[in-house]
Short mmCIF file of C-alpha atoms in Angstrom, two decimals:
data_model
loop_
_atom_site.label_atom_id
_atom_site.label_comp_id
_atom_site.label_asym_id
_atom_site.label_seq_id
_atom_site.Cartn_x
_atom_site.Cartn_y
_atom_site.Cartn_z
CA MET A 1056 -102.75 106.62 -50.30
CA SER A 1057 -98.96 106.59 -50.77
CA ALA A 1058 -97.29 104.60 -53.51
CA GLU A 1059 -94.37 103.73 -51.24
CA ALA A 1060 -96.68 102.20 -48.67
CA GLU A 1061 -98.61 100.33 -51.36
CA ASN A 1062 -95.48 98.78 -52.82
CA GLN A 1063 -94.28 97.75 -49.39
CA ALA A 1064 -97.66 96.26 -48.58
CA THR A 1065 -97.64 94.07 -51.69
CA SER A 1066 -94.00 93.07 -51.73
CA PRO A 1067 -92.85 89.64 -50.54
CA PRO A 1068 -90.87 89.33 -47.31
CA LYS A 1069 -87.30 90.49 -47.54
CA SER A 1070 -84.30 89.46 -45.51
CA ALA A 1071 -84.00 90.89 -42.02
CA ARG A 1072 -82.27 94.22 -41.71
CA ALA A 1073 -81.80 96.89 -39.11
CA VAL A 1074 -84.99 98.74 -38.33
CA SER A 1075 -85.01 102.49 -38.89
CA TYR A 1076 -87.41 103.87 -36.29
CA ILE A 1077 -89.78 106.78 -36.85
CA SER A 1078 -91.73 108.81 -34.33
CA TRP A 1079 -95.45 108.36 -33.89
CA VAL A 1080 -95.95 111.99 -34.86
CA ALA A 1081 -94.11 111.38 -38.14
CA LEU A 1082 -96.34 108.37 -38.83
CA ALA A 1083 -99.41 110.48 -38.10
CA LEU A 1084 -98.27 113.10 -40.62
CA MET A 1085 -97.47 110.42 -43.22
CA THR A 1086 -100.95 108.98 -42.77
CA THR A 1087 -102.55 112.41 -43.01
CA SER A 1088 -100.70 113.22 -46.23
CA SER A 1089 -101.80 109.98 -47.88
CA VAL A 1090 -105.48 110.25 -46.87
CA ALA A 1091 -106.42 113.94 -46.69
CA SER A 1092 -107.53 115.79 -49.82
CA LEU A 1093 -109.75 118.66 -50.88
CA ARG A 1094 -111.37 116.60 -53.64
CA PRO A 1095 -114.31 115.22 -51.59
CA ALA A 1096 -115.10 118.62 -50.01
CA PRO A 1097 -117.82 119.65 -52.52
CA THR A 1098 -119.66 116.35 -52.02
CA MET A 1099 -120.01 116.97 -48.29
CA ALA A 1100 -120.53 120.73 -48.66
CA VAL A 1101 -123.99 119.86 -50.01
CA TYR A 1102 -124.94 118.95 -46.41
CA GLY A 1103 -123.68 122.21 -44.90
CA LEU A 1104 -123.21 122.03 -41.13
CA ALA A 1105 -124.34 118.37 -41.11
CA SER A 1106 -121.13 117.48 -42.97
CA ILE A 1107 -119.37 117.47 -39.58
CA PHE A 1108 -121.57 114.60 -38.41
CA LEU A 1109 -121.20 112.78 -41.73
CA TYR A 1110 -117.40 112.97 -41.54
CA ILE A 1111 -117.07 111.98 -37.89
CA VAL A 1112 -119.32 108.90 -38.01
CA PRO A 1113 -117.40 107.08 -40.81
CA ALA A 1114 -114.13 108.07 -39.12
CA ILE A 1115 -115.20 106.26 -35.94
CA VAL A 1116 -116.87 103.20 -37.48
CA PHE A 1117 -114.55 102.72 -40.48
CA LEU A 1118 -111.32 104.73 -40.39
CA LEU A 1119 -110.34 103.78 -36.84
CA PRO A 1120 -111.15 100.02 -37.10
CA THR A 1121 -109.37 99.83 -40.44
CA ALA A 1122 -106.24 101.50 -39.06
CA LEU A 1123 -105.96 99.39 -35.89
CA VAL A 1124 -106.89 96.04 -37.47
CA SER A 1125 -104.57 96.46 -40.46
CA ALA A 1126 -101.76 97.45 -38.07
CA GLU A 1127 -101.99 94.08 -36.33
CA LEU A 1128 -102.06 92.26 -39.65
CA ALA A 1129 -99.13 94.23 -41.07
CA SER A 1130 -97.03 93.69 -37.94
CA GLY A 1131 -97.54 89.92 -38.07
CA TRP A 1132 -97.72 88.96 -41.73
CA ASN A 1133 -95.75 90.33 -44.68
CA GLY A 1134 -97.20 90.38 -48.18
CA GLY A 1135 -100.09 92.79 -47.71
CA VAL A 1136 -103.79 92.10 -48.00
CA TYR A 1137 -103.29 89.05 -50.23
CA ASN A 1138 -101.32 87.20 -47.58
CA TRP A 1139 -103.63 88.35 -44.79
CA VAL A 1140 -106.78 87.11 -46.52
CA SER A 1141 -105.10 84.00 -47.98
CA GLN A 1142 -104.00 82.82 -44.55
CA GLY A 1143 -107.16 83.95 -42.79
CA LEU A 1144 -109.62 82.64 -45.38
CA SER A 1145 -108.24 81.06 -48.56
CA LYS A 1146 -106.04 81.80 -51.57
CA PRO A 1147 -109.02 82.43 -53.89
CA MET A 1148 -110.34 84.98 -51.40
CA GLY A 1149 -106.85 86.48 -51.20
CA PHE A 1150 -106.87 86.90 -54.98
CA LEU A 1151 -110.30 88.55 -54.77
CA ALA A 1152 -109.00 90.98 -52.16
CA VAL A 1153 -105.93 92.03 -54.13
CA TRP A 1154 -108.01 92.18 -57.32
CA CYS A 1155 -110.43 94.63 -55.68
CA GLN A 1156 -107.47 96.75 -54.55
CA PHE A 1157 -106.48 96.99 -58.21
CA ALA A 1158 -109.93 97.09 -59.84
CA MET A 1159 -111.14 100.07 -57.82
CA THR A 1160 -108.59 102.22 -59.66
CA ILE A 1161 -110.33 101.52 -62.99
CA PHE A 1162 -113.21 103.76 -61.89
CA TYR A 1163 -111.13 105.85 -59.50
CA TYR A 1164 -108.99 107.38 -62.24
CA PRO A 1165 -111.97 108.70 -64.23
CA SER A 1166 -113.42 110.30 -61.07
CA LEU A 1167 -110.03 111.73 -59.98
CA LEU A 1168 -109.30 113.08 -63.44
CA GLY A 1169 -112.86 114.36 -63.72
CA PHE A 1170 -111.97 116.59 -60.76
CA VAL A 1171 -108.75 117.59 -62.57
CA ALA A 1172 -110.70 118.46 -65.72
CA SER A 1173 -113.19 120.68 -63.89
CA THR A 1174 -110.42 122.38 -61.92
CA LEU A 1175 -108.34 122.95 -65.05
CA ALA A 1176 -111.38 124.52 -66.71
CA TYR A 1177 -111.13 127.43 -64.28
CA VAL A 1178 -107.61 128.06 -65.56
CA ILE A 1179 -108.80 128.21 -69.18
CA ASN A 1180 -112.56 128.80 -69.36
CA PRO A 1181 -114.92 128.10 -66.42
CA ASP A 1182 -117.73 127.17 -68.83
CA LEU A 1183 -115.76 124.03 -69.72
CA ALA A 1184 -116.29 122.68 -66.18
CA SER A 1185 -119.77 121.47 -67.16
CA SER A 1186 -118.68 120.09 -70.54
CA GLY A 1187 -118.67 116.31 -70.70
CA LEU A 1188 -116.59 116.30 -73.87
CA TRP A 1189 -113.89 118.46 -72.26
CA THR A 1190 -113.87 116.19 -69.21
CA ALA A 1191 -113.54 113.03 -71.33
CA ILE A 1192 -110.65 114.50 -73.34
CA VAL A 1193 -108.74 115.59 -70.21
CA ILE A 1194 -109.23 112.16 -68.60
CA MET A 1195 -107.85 110.32 -71.63
CA VAL A 1196 -104.92 112.67 -72.20
CA CYS A 1197 -103.88 112.68 -68.53
CA TYR A 1198 -104.23 108.92 -68.06
CA TRP A 1199 -102.27 107.94 -71.16
CA THR A 1200 -99.59 110.51 -70.38
CA GLY A 1201 -99.33 108.95 -66.93
CA VAL A 1202 -98.98 105.47 -68.45
CA TRP A 1203 -96.21 106.73 -70.73
CA VAL A 1204 -94.35 108.29 -67.80
CA SER A 1205 -94.81 105.23 -65.57
CA SER A 1206 -93.81 102.75 -68.27
CA ARG A 1207 -90.44 104.46 -68.60
CA GLY A 1208 -89.68 103.51 -65.02
CA THR A 1209 -88.89 107.11 -64.13
CA LYS A 1210 -87.01 107.18 -60.85
CA GLY A 1211 -88.09 109.66 -58.28
CA VAL A 1212 -91.63 110.00 -59.62
CA ALA A 1213 -92.86 109.38 -56.07
CA GLY A 1214 -91.25 112.67 -55.11
CA LEU A 1215 -93.74 114.51 -57.30
CA ALA A 1216 -96.40 114.02 -54.63
CA SER A 1217 -94.16 114.63 -51.63
CA GLY A 1218 -95.21 118.27 -51.67
CA GLY A 1219 -98.78 117.48 -52.68
CA LEU A 1220 -100.10 117.80 -49.12
CA ILE A 1221 -98.71 121.35 -48.91
CA ILE A 1222 -99.18 122.59 -52.48
CA GLY A 1223 -102.52 121.02 -53.33
CA THR A 1224 -104.18 120.55 -49.94
CA LEU A 1225 -102.89 122.61 -47.00
CA ILE A 1226 -102.27 125.95 -48.74
CA PRO A 1227 -105.53 125.96 -50.77
CA GLY A 1228 -107.46 124.51 -47.82
CA VAL A 1229 -106.23 127.09 -45.31
CA LEU A 1230 -106.73 129.88 -47.85
CA LEU A 1231 -110.28 128.71 -48.58
CA VAL A 1232 -111.19 128.61 -44.88
CA VAL A 1233 -109.60 132.00 -44.12
CA LEU A 1234 -111.31 133.64 -47.10
CA GLY A 1235 -114.58 131.96 -46.16
CA ILE A 1236 -114.39 133.43 -42.65
CA ALA A 1237 -113.52 136.84 -44.13
CA PHE A 1238 -116.46 136.47 -46.54
CA LEU A 1239 -118.83 135.98 -43.61
CA GLY A 1240 -117.06 138.72 -41.66
CA GLN A 1241 -117.96 141.24 -44.37
CA GLY A 1242 -121.61 140.66 -43.57
CA ASN A 1243 -122.37 138.18 -46.33
CA GLU A 1244 -124.94 135.57 -45.38
CA SER A 1245 -123.90 131.92 -45.38
CA ALA A 1246 -125.36 129.98 -48.32
CA ALA A 1247 -126.03 127.05 -45.95
CA PRO A 1248 -127.78 127.50 -42.57
CA MET A 1249 -125.30 127.37 -39.66
CA THR A 1250 -127.72 126.82 -36.79
CA ALA A 1251 -127.93 123.94 -34.30
CA ASP A 1252 -131.05 122.69 -36.10
CA HIS A 1253 -128.85 121.70 -39.04
CA LEU A 1254 -126.19 119.69 -37.18
CA LEU A 1255 -127.86 116.48 -38.35
CA PRO A 1256 -128.76 115.85 -42.02
CA ALA A 1257 -132.43 116.22 -42.92
CA TRP A 1258 -133.93 112.72 -43.04
CA ALA A 1259 -135.77 111.80 -46.23
CA GLY A 1260 -135.01 108.10 -46.28
CA LEU A 1261 -131.75 106.39 -47.21
CA SER A 1262 -131.43 108.56 -50.32
CA SER A 1263 -130.70 111.57 -48.10
CA LEU A 1264 -127.57 109.88 -46.71
CA VAL A 1265 -126.14 108.36 -49.86
CA LEU A 1266 -123.37 110.95 -50.20
CA ILE A 1267 -121.85 109.64 -46.96
CA VAL A 1268 -120.61 106.67 -49.02
CA ASN A 1269 -118.05 109.02 -50.57
CA ASN A 1270 -116.40 109.37 -47.15
CA PHE A 1271 -115.55 105.68 -47.05
CA LEU A 1272 -113.51 106.15 -50.24
CA SER A 1273 -111.95 109.30 -48.76
CA TYR A 1274 -110.80 107.32 -45.69
CA SER A 1275 -109.62 104.24 -47.59
CA GLY A 1276 -105.99 103.22 -47.88
CA MET A 1277 -105.19 102.95 -44.18
CA GLU A 1278 -104.10 99.34 -44.69
CA MET A 1279 -101.25 100.68 -46.83
CA ASN A 1280 -99.86 102.87 -44.06
CA ALA A 1281 -100.14 100.05 -41.53
CA VAL A 1282 -96.91 98.55 -42.88
CA HIS A 1283 -95.04 101.25 -40.94
CA VAL A 1284 -96.20 99.94 -37.55
CA SER A 1285 -93.00 97.91 -37.25
CA SER A 1286 -90.96 101.11 -37.54
CA LEU A 1287 -92.25 102.40 -34.20
CA ARG A 1288 -90.23 101.78 -31.04
CA GLN A 1289 -93.33 100.95 -28.97
CA PRO A 1290 -96.07 99.97 -31.45
CA GLY A 1291 -98.61 99.06 -28.77
CA LYS A 1292 -98.60 102.58 -27.33
CA GLU A 1293 -97.45 104.72 -30.23
CA PHE A 1294 -99.56 103.40 -33.10
CA PRO A 1295 -102.93 104.26 -31.50
CA ARG A 1296 -101.56 107.72 -30.68
CA ALA A 1297 -100.48 108.18 -34.30
CA MET A 1298 -103.86 107.07 -35.61
CA PHE A 1299 -105.86 109.31 -33.28
CA LEU A 1300 -103.68 112.31 -34.19
CA ALA A 1301 -103.96 111.46 -37.90
CA MET A 1302 -107.72 111.08 -37.59
CA GLY A 1303 -107.98 114.52 -35.94
CA LEU A 1304 -105.85 116.16 -38.63
CA VAL A 1305 -107.72 114.40 -41.44
CA LEU A 1306 -111.07 115.49 -40.02
CA LEU A 1307 -109.90 119.12 -39.85
CA ILE A 1308 -108.66 119.02 -43.44
CA PHE A 1309 -111.91 117.43 -44.63
CA ILE A 1310 -114.44 119.35 -42.54
CA LEU A 1311 -113.26 122.98 -42.57
CA PRO A 1312 -112.95 123.38 -46.38
CA ALA A 1313 -116.32 121.62 -46.84
CA LEU A 1314 -117.90 124.14 -44.45
CA ALA A 1315 -116.18 127.04 -46.20
CA ILE A 1316 -117.59 125.91 -49.55
CA SER A 1317 -121.07 125.59 -48.02
CA TRP A 1318 -120.82 129.19 -46.79
CA ILE A 1319 -120.03 130.49 -50.27
CA VAL A 1320 -121.81 128.28 -52.84
CA PRO A 1321 -125.51 127.31 -52.52
CA ALA A 1322 -126.05 123.53 -52.48
CA ASP A 1323 -128.30 123.58 -55.56
CA GLU A 1324 -125.56 125.31 -57.58
CA LEU A 1325 -122.69 123.14 -56.35
CA SER A 1326 -120.77 120.93 -58.78
CA LEU A 1327 -119.27 117.77 -57.29
CA THR A 1328 -116.24 118.10 -59.54
CA ALA A 1329 -115.78 121.87 -59.70
CA GLY A 1330 -117.12 122.84 -56.25
CA VAL A 1331 -113.70 123.80 -54.85
CA MET A 1332 -113.03 126.12 -57.77
CA GLN A 1333 -116.59 127.50 -57.64
CA ALA A 1334 -115.93 128.54 -54.05
CA PHE A 1335 -112.55 130.09 -54.83
CA ASP A 1336 -113.94 131.93 -57.84
CA ALA A 1337 -116.86 133.32 -55.84
CA VAL A 1338 -114.83 134.41 -52.83
CA PHE A 1339 -112.06 135.92 -54.98
CA ALA A 1340 -114.78 137.85 -56.84
CA ALA A 1341 -116.05 139.17 -53.51
CA PHE A 1342 -112.55 140.50 -52.77
CA ASP A 1343 -111.91 141.64 -56.36
CA SER A 1344 -109.06 139.13 -56.74
CA GLN A 1345 -110.34 136.70 -59.39
CA TRP A 1346 -106.90 136.71 -61.01
CA LEU A 1347 -105.90 134.29 -58.24
CA THR A 1348 -108.42 131.65 -59.35
CA PRO A 1349 -106.26 130.17 -62.15
CA ILE A 1350 -103.24 130.03 -59.82
CA LEU A 1351 -105.16 127.97 -57.26
CA GLY A 1352 -106.43 125.80 -60.10
CA VAL A 1353 -102.90 125.03 -61.27
CA MET A 1354 -101.86 124.13 -57.70
CA LEU A 1355 -104.76 121.71 -57.29
CA VAL A 1356 -104.20 120.12 -60.71
CA ALA A 1357 -100.46 119.71 -60.16
CA ALA A 1358 -100.98 118.01 -56.80
CA SER A 1359 -103.66 115.66 -58.18
CA LEU A 1360 -101.61 114.64 -61.20
CA GLY A 1361 -98.51 114.15 -59.06
CA GLY A 1362 -100.46 111.94 -56.70
CA MET A 1363 -101.85 109.90 -59.60
CA LEU A 1364 -98.40 109.32 -61.06
CA THR A 1365 -96.85 108.17 -57.80
CA TRP A 1366 -99.21 105.25 -57.37
CA LEU A 1367 -100.45 104.62 -60.92
CA ALA A 1368 -98.55 101.35 -61.07
CA GLY A 1369 -98.83 100.46 -57.37
CA PRO A 1370 -102.05 98.39 -57.26
CA SER A 1371 -101.28 96.69 -60.57
CA ARG A 1372 -97.82 95.74 -59.31
CA GLY A 1373 -99.37 94.00 -56.31
CA LEU A 1374 -101.70 92.07 -58.61
CA LEU A 1375 -98.75 91.21 -60.87
CA LEU A 1376 -96.67 89.80 -58.00
CA ILE A 1377 -99.47 87.43 -56.99
CA SER A 1378 -100.32 86.44 -60.55
CA ARG A 1379 -96.75 85.52 -61.46
CA THR A 1380 -96.47 83.11 -58.53
CA GLU A 1381 -100.06 81.79 -58.46
CA GLY A 1382 -101.05 82.03 -62.15
CA TYR A 1383 -104.16 84.17 -61.77
CA LEU A 1384 -103.61 86.27 -64.92
CA PRO A 1385 -102.65 85.14 -68.46
CA PRO A 1386 -98.95 85.55 -69.39
CA TYR A 1387 -99.73 88.50 -71.69
CA LEU A 1388 -100.79 90.59 -68.69
CA GLN A 1389 -97.72 89.51 -66.72
CA LYS A 1390 -95.15 90.74 -69.24
CA LEU A 1391 -92.77 93.48 -68.18
CA ASN A 1392 -91.21 96.06 -70.45
CA LYS A 1393 -87.47 96.80 -70.54
CA ASN A 1394 -87.84 99.04 -67.49
CA GLY A 1395 -89.44 96.27 -65.41
CA VAL A 1396 -92.91 97.89 -65.50
CA GLN A 1397 -96.12 95.90 -66.05
CA GLN A 1398 -96.97 97.95 -69.13
CA ASN A 1399 -99.54 95.54 -70.59
CA ILE A 1400 -101.72 95.71 -67.47
CA LEU A 1401 -101.57 99.50 -67.56
CA VAL A 1402 -102.50 99.57 -71.25
CA VAL A 1403 -105.48 97.21 -70.83
CA GLN A 1404 -106.57 99.22 -67.80
CA GLY A 1405 -106.21 102.36 -69.90
CA LEU A 1406 -108.45 100.99 -72.66
CA VAL A 1407 -111.19 100.32 -70.11
CA THR A 1408 -110.62 103.74 -68.54
CA THR A 1409 -110.97 105.35 -71.97
CA VAL A 1410 -114.32 103.65 -72.56
CA ILE A 1411 -115.51 104.73 -69.10
CA ALA A 1412 -114.30 108.30 -69.69
CA LEU A 1413 -116.51 108.55 -72.75
CA ALA A 1414 -119.50 108.37 -70.40
CA TYR A 1415 -118.71 111.97 -69.51
CA ALA A 1416 -119.14 112.92 -73.17
CA PHE A 1417 -122.56 111.29 -73.54
CA ILE A 1418 -124.16 111.88 -70.12
CA PRO A 1419 -124.98 115.60 -69.83
CA ASP A 1420 -124.65 115.94 -66.03
CA VAL A 1421 -120.93 115.80 -65.16
CA SER A 1422 -121.67 115.70 -61.42
CA SER A 1423 -123.90 112.63 -61.83
CA VAL A 1424 -121.21 110.75 -63.75
CA TYR A 1425 -118.60 111.71 -61.18
CA TRP A 1426 -120.85 110.50 -58.37
CA ILE A 1427 -121.61 107.17 -60.06
CA PHE A 1428 -117.91 106.48 -60.63
CA SER A 1429 -117.15 107.37 -57.01
CA VAL A 1430 -119.83 104.95 -55.77
CA ILE A 1431 -118.53 102.09 -57.93
CA THR A 1432 -114.96 102.77 -56.81
CA THR A 1433 -116.02 102.71 -53.17
CA GLN A 1434 -118.09 99.55 -53.46
CA VAL A 1435 -115.33 97.57 -55.16
CA TYR A 1436 -112.82 98.68 -52.52
CA LEU A 1437 -115.25 97.83 -49.70
CA ILE A 1438 -115.33 94.19 -50.84
CA MET A 1439 -111.64 94.03 -49.96
CA TYR A 1440 -112.28 95.53 -46.51
CA LEU A 1441 -115.07 93.02 -45.80
CA LEU A 1442 -112.62 90.20 -46.51
CA MET A 1443 -109.87 91.84 -44.44
CA PHE A 1444 -112.05 92.17 -41.32
CA VAL A 1445 -113.19 88.52 -41.50
CA ALA A 1446 -109.61 87.33 -42.11
CA ALA A 1447 -108.33 89.30 -39.09
CA VAL A 1448 -110.80 87.60 -36.74
CA ARG A 1449 -109.94 84.15 -38.09
CA LEU A 1450 -106.19 84.77 -37.82
CA ARG A 1451 -106.54 85.90 -34.20
CA ARG A 1452 -108.59 82.75 -33.49
CA ASN A 1453 -106.59 80.22 -35.54
CA GLN A 1454 -103.08 81.62 -35.04
CA PRO A 1455 -103.21 83.21 -31.56
CA ASP A 1456 -99.52 82.61 -30.88
CA HIS A 1457 -98.26 83.95 -34.21
CA PRO A 1458 -95.75 86.77 -33.49
CA ARG A 1459 -97.30 90.22 -33.85
CA GLY A 1460 -95.60 93.53 -33.27
CA TYR A 1461 -98.95 95.07 -32.39
CA ARG A 1462 -102.20 93.59 -31.08
CA ALA A 1463 -105.34 95.64 -31.70
CA PRO A 1464 -107.53 96.06 -28.61
CA MET A 1465 -110.94 94.35 -28.78
CA LEU A 1466 -110.11 93.10 -32.27
CA THR A 1467 -113.34 91.11 -32.72
CA ALA A 1468 -115.45 94.14 -31.80
CA LEU A 1469 -113.40 96.41 -34.06
CA CYS A 1470 -113.80 93.98 -36.96
CA GLY A 1471 -117.52 93.67 -36.27
CA VAL A 1472 -118.02 97.44 -36.36
CA GLY A 1473 -115.80 97.85 -39.42
CA PHE A 1474 -117.52 94.99 -41.27
CA ALA A 1475 -121.01 96.27 -40.48
CA ALA A 1476 -120.11 99.83 -41.52
CA SER A 1477 -118.48 98.65 -44.75
CA LEU A 1478 -121.43 96.43 -45.65
CA ALA A 1479 -123.91 99.23 -44.88
CA ALA A 1480 -121.96 101.68 -47.06
CA LEU A 1481 -121.78 99.14 -49.88
CA LEU A 1482 -125.55 98.57 -49.80
CA ILE A 1483 -126.44 102.27 -49.40
CA GLY A 1484 -124.44 102.96 -52.55
CA PHE A 1485 -127.18 101.23 -54.55
CA VAL A 1486 -129.68 103.92 -53.48
CA PRO A 1487 -129.79 106.96 -55.82
CA SER A 1488 -128.95 110.19 -54.02
CA SER A 1489 -131.80 112.59 -53.29
CA GLN A 1490 -129.55 115.54 -54.17
CA PHE A 1491 -129.07 114.34 -57.73
CA GLY A 1492 -132.36 112.77 -58.63
CA GLY A 1493 -134.36 113.06 -61.82
CA GLY A 1494 -132.86 110.12 -63.69
CA SER A 1495 -134.12 106.57 -63.98
CA VAL A 1496 -133.63 104.57 -60.77
CA TRP A 1497 -133.29 101.35 -62.74
CA THR A 1498 -130.65 102.84 -65.02
CA TYR A 1499 -128.71 103.97 -61.96
CA LEU A 1500 -128.98 100.51 -60.38
CA ALA A 1501 -127.92 98.80 -63.61
CA ILE A 1502 -124.83 100.97 -63.98
CA VAL A 1503 -123.75 100.75 -60.33
CA ALA A 1504 -124.49 97.02 -59.95
CA GLY A 1505 -122.88 96.22 -63.29
CA GLY A 1506 -119.77 98.19 -62.44
CA ALA A 1507 -119.37 97.19 -58.80
CA LEU A 1508 -120.46 93.54 -58.89
CA GLY A 1509 -119.28 92.84 -62.42
CA LEU A 1510 -115.83 94.34 -61.94
CA GLY A 1511 -115.48 93.40 -58.28
CA LEU A 1512 -116.79 89.81 -58.37
CA LEU A 1513 -117.52 88.48 -61.87
CA VAL A 1514 -114.26 89.40 -63.59
CA PRO A 1515 -111.94 87.91 -60.90
CA TYR A 1516 -114.15 84.79 -60.83
CA LEU A 1517 -113.70 84.35 -64.59
CA PHE A 1518 -109.92 84.82 -64.30
CA TYR A 1519 -109.79 82.30 -61.47
CA ARG A 1520 -111.84 79.70 -63.39
CA ALA A 1521 -109.74 80.15 -66.54
CA ARG A 1522 -106.33 79.91 -64.82
CA LYS A 1523 -103.85 77.32 -66.09
CA PRO A 1524 -100.63 75.90 -64.62
CA SER A 1525 -98.76 77.50 -67.54
CA TRP A 1526 -99.82 80.92 -66.25
CA LYS A 1527 -97.37 80.61 -63.35
CA THR A 1528 -94.33 82.50 -64.62
CA ALA A 1529 -92.36 82.91 -61.37
CA SER A 1530 -91.66 80.92 -58.22
CA ALA A 1531 -92.85 82.15 -54.86
CA GLU A 1532 -89.30 83.18 -53.99
CA GLU A 1533 -88.86 85.41 -57.04
CA GLU A 1534 -89.54 89.10 -56.92
CA VAL A 1535 -90.78 91.18 -59.80
CA PRO A 1536 -88.20 93.80 -60.81
CA ALA A 1537 -89.08 97.26 -59.52
#
């Protein structure tokens, strides 16, 4: 997701100004760059050819409803998800929604930086990719370095990720697919079966489909890009075109590298964090070009870190804006440093992230830890989407004449499909994956339920119950310095 879009989505309404129009193709490319990534490819590569099905289904039942519904909300109500849910449901529910947007990052950063750690290992020593201690150290160093950079209010940091789509996604992705095809062309047998019998995932109960939950996180963030709907000349016609084009591009970027990895690396040897580098290392070895592996590793790491920096403070800034006007957080967490950055929130978040990162050091299976963090991240974020879909239906029903720049077709049906898909993904996340079994089911449930429900529901409830009038530090008309 883009930091620029996130900040716009959480900022209060500004005075009217001339609209600078963009083309629907440009919006499609912006959306693609903020959603597409190579990071989830190893997770889906486990399914081989069935990954196509498991990418397309969530795209239809989640990505598309999210894009169209959030476009209507963004074109009619400023203030992002907090204002949408507050007006559609209630202010407490609005706080819960914006809290979940922020809280998901607490587990997202350890999983993102876990990928960085495993990728960086191939630049230094591939054996480190399976080291929990190495992973924990990299997570802590990278996160706190990011906090230091963000707290200085560095201008132009967002530009660090502007080339991320090309440097860390398109070039490695295209190279991986081309080399994968060449690998097969040399007569090497695909590690995963590529026959019609394997188009659908083998059914062994819900546990065989758990990894599909990761795709909901991969597709999340569309509500951030919806703020640009008002920049189209004909939103009613152009926004759906942009979303269908973006969905096609995103599917290509997700599916083809996942297939390429499945051709090269057997599923039972695949690491969820280091799978991309495993594939590159293996295919470069086949072509006697392993010296290229560290170079690709640096490209992937640079793009991931740049992306993290550009929106490190985005979700917390949205929470800060609401808390200053409504008093949802204590004054200590609302304080800004001399550069106008909510440093205290970032520091407290960093302390929690550090504790979570230590799990990598004490749990021997890095892939299992990565998967658990991804599930918790997804479940917390899905709570926000459940609220958004319900709020959209109520706003259409209760405020039918409210001006909207775009009206989603069959909004109630879209919200129904999106809500059902989100709820199903949230519940499926509590089922341990069949691909990574062996551990205690009850331990898995305790960790996932404690993380998702505790962080996503209990903590905001405690903040809401403890709020005081003195916690309001700004009027509704004030804006937090950028």
